[in-house]
mmCIF file of C-alpha atoms in Angstrom:
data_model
loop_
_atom_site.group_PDB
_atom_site.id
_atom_site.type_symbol
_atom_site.label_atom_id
_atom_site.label_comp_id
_atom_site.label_asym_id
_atom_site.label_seq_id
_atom_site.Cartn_x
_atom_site.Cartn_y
_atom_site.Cartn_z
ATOM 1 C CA UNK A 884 -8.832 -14.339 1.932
ATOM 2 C CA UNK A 885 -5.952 -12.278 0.605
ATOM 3 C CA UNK A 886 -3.950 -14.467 -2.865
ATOM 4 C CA UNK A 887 -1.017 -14.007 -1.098
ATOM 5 C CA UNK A 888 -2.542 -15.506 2.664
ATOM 6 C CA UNK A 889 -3.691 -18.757 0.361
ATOM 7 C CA UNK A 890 -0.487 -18.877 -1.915
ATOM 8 C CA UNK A 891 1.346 -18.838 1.694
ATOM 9 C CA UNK A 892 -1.094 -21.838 2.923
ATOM 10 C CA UNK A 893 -1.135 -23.938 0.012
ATOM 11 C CA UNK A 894 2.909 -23.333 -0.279
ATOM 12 C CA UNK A 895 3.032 -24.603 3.721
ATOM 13 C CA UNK A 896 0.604 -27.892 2.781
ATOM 14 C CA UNK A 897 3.202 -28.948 0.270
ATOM 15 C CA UNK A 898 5.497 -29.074 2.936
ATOM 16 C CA UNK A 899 7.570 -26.081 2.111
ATOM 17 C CA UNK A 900 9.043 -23.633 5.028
ATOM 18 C CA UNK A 901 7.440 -20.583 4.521
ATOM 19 C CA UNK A 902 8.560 -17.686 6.368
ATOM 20 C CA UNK A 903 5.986 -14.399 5.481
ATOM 21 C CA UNK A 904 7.984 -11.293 5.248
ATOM 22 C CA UNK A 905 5.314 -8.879 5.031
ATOM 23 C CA UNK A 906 6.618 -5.434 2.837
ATOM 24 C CA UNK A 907 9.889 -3.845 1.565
ATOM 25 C CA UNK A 908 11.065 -2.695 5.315
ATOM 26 C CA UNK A 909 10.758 -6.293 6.629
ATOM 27 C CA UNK A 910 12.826 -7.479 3.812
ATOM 28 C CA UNK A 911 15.576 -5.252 3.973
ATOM 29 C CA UNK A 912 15.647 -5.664 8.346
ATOM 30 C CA UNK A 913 15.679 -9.385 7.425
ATOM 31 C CA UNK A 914 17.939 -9.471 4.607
ATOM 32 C CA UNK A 915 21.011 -7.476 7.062
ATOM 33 C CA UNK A 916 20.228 -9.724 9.722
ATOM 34 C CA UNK A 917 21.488 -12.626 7.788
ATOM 35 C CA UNK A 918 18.140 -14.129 7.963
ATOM 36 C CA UNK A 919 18.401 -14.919 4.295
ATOM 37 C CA UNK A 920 21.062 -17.594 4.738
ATOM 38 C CA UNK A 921 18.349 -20.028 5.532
ATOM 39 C CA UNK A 922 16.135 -19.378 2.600
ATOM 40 C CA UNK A 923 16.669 -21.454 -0.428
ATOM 41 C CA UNK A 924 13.898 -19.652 -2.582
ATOM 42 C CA UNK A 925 12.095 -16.197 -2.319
ATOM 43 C CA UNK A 926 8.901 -16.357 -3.678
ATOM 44 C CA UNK A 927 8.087 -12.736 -4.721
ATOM 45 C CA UNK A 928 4.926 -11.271 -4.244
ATOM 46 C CA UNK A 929 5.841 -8.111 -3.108
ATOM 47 C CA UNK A 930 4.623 -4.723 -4.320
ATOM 48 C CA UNK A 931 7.075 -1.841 -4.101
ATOM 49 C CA UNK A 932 6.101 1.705 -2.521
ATOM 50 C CA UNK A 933 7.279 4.612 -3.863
ATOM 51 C CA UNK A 934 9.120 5.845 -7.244
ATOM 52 C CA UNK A 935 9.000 4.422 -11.296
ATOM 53 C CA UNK A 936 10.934 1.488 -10.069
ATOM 54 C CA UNK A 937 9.202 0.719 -7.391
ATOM 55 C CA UNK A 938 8.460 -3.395 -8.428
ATOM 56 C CA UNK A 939 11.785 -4.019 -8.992
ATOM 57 C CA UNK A 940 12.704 -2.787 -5.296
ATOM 58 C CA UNK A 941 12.613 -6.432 -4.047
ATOM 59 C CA UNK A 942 14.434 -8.351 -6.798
ATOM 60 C CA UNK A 943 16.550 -5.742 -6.369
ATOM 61 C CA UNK A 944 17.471 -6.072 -3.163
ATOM 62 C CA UNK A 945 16.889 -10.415 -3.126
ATOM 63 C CA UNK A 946 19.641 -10.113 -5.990
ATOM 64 C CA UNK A 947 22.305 -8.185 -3.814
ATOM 65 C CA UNK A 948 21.941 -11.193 -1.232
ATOM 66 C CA UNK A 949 21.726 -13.431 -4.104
ATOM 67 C CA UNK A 950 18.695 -15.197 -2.865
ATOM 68 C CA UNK A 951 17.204 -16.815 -5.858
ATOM 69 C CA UNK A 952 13.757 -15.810 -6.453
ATOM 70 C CA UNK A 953 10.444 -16.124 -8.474
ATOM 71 C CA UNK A 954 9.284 -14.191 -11.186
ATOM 72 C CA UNK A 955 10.805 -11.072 -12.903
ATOM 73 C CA UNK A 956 14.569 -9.259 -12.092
ATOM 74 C CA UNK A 957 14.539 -5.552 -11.242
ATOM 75 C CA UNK A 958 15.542 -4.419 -14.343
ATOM 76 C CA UNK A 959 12.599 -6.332 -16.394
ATOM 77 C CA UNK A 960 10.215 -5.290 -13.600
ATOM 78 C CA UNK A 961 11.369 -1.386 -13.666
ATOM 79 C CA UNK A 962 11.218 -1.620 -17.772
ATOM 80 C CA UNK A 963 7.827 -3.450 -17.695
ATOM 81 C CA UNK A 964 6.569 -0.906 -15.242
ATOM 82 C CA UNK A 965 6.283 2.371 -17.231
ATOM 83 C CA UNK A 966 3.882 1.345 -20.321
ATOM 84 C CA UNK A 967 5.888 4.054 -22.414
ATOM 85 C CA UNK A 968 9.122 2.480 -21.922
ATOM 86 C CA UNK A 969 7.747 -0.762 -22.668
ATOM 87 C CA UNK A 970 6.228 0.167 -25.954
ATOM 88 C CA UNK A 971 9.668 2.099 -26.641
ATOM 89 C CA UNK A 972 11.926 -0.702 -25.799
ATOM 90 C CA UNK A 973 9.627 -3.304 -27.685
ATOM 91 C CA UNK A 974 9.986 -0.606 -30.846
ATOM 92 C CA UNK A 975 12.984 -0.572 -31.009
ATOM 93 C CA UNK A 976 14.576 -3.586 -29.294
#
């Protein structure tokens, strides 16, 4: 069984809500359809697809609906991403 399939279950026997939106495309159809009004917390899991900020595609996007969320922003994910720009940044920040 997948990590996120069990986080989803064990999330759902604590008595949470969980609604699965599975990918990058199902978040942005869900997030115009308003369907984020009814979430209080997004817990992010979510693996972008293409391009060097590609894991920072979902905060990115939870952040313009302001739908608090778990783990990093899109600008810490996008920095964190590229190992050079990390070790640059860490040099020198």
């Amino acid at each position: 069984m997948k990590l996120q399939t069990k986080s989803l279950i064990s999330l759902a026997k604590l008595g949470y809500d969980v609604t699965h939106v599975p990918g990058i495309h199902a978040l942005v159809k869900r997030l115009a359809a308003g369907d984020s009004e009814t979430w209080s917390l997004a817990f992010n899991m979510t693996e972008g697809l293409y391009g060097t900020a590609r894991e920072g595609q979902a905060p990115s996007r939870l952040e313009a609906y302001r739908v608090p969320f778990t783990f990093s922003d899109a600008a810490t994910m996008k920095l964190c991403l590229g190992k050079g720009r990390t070790s640059t940044f860490h040099e020198h920040g």
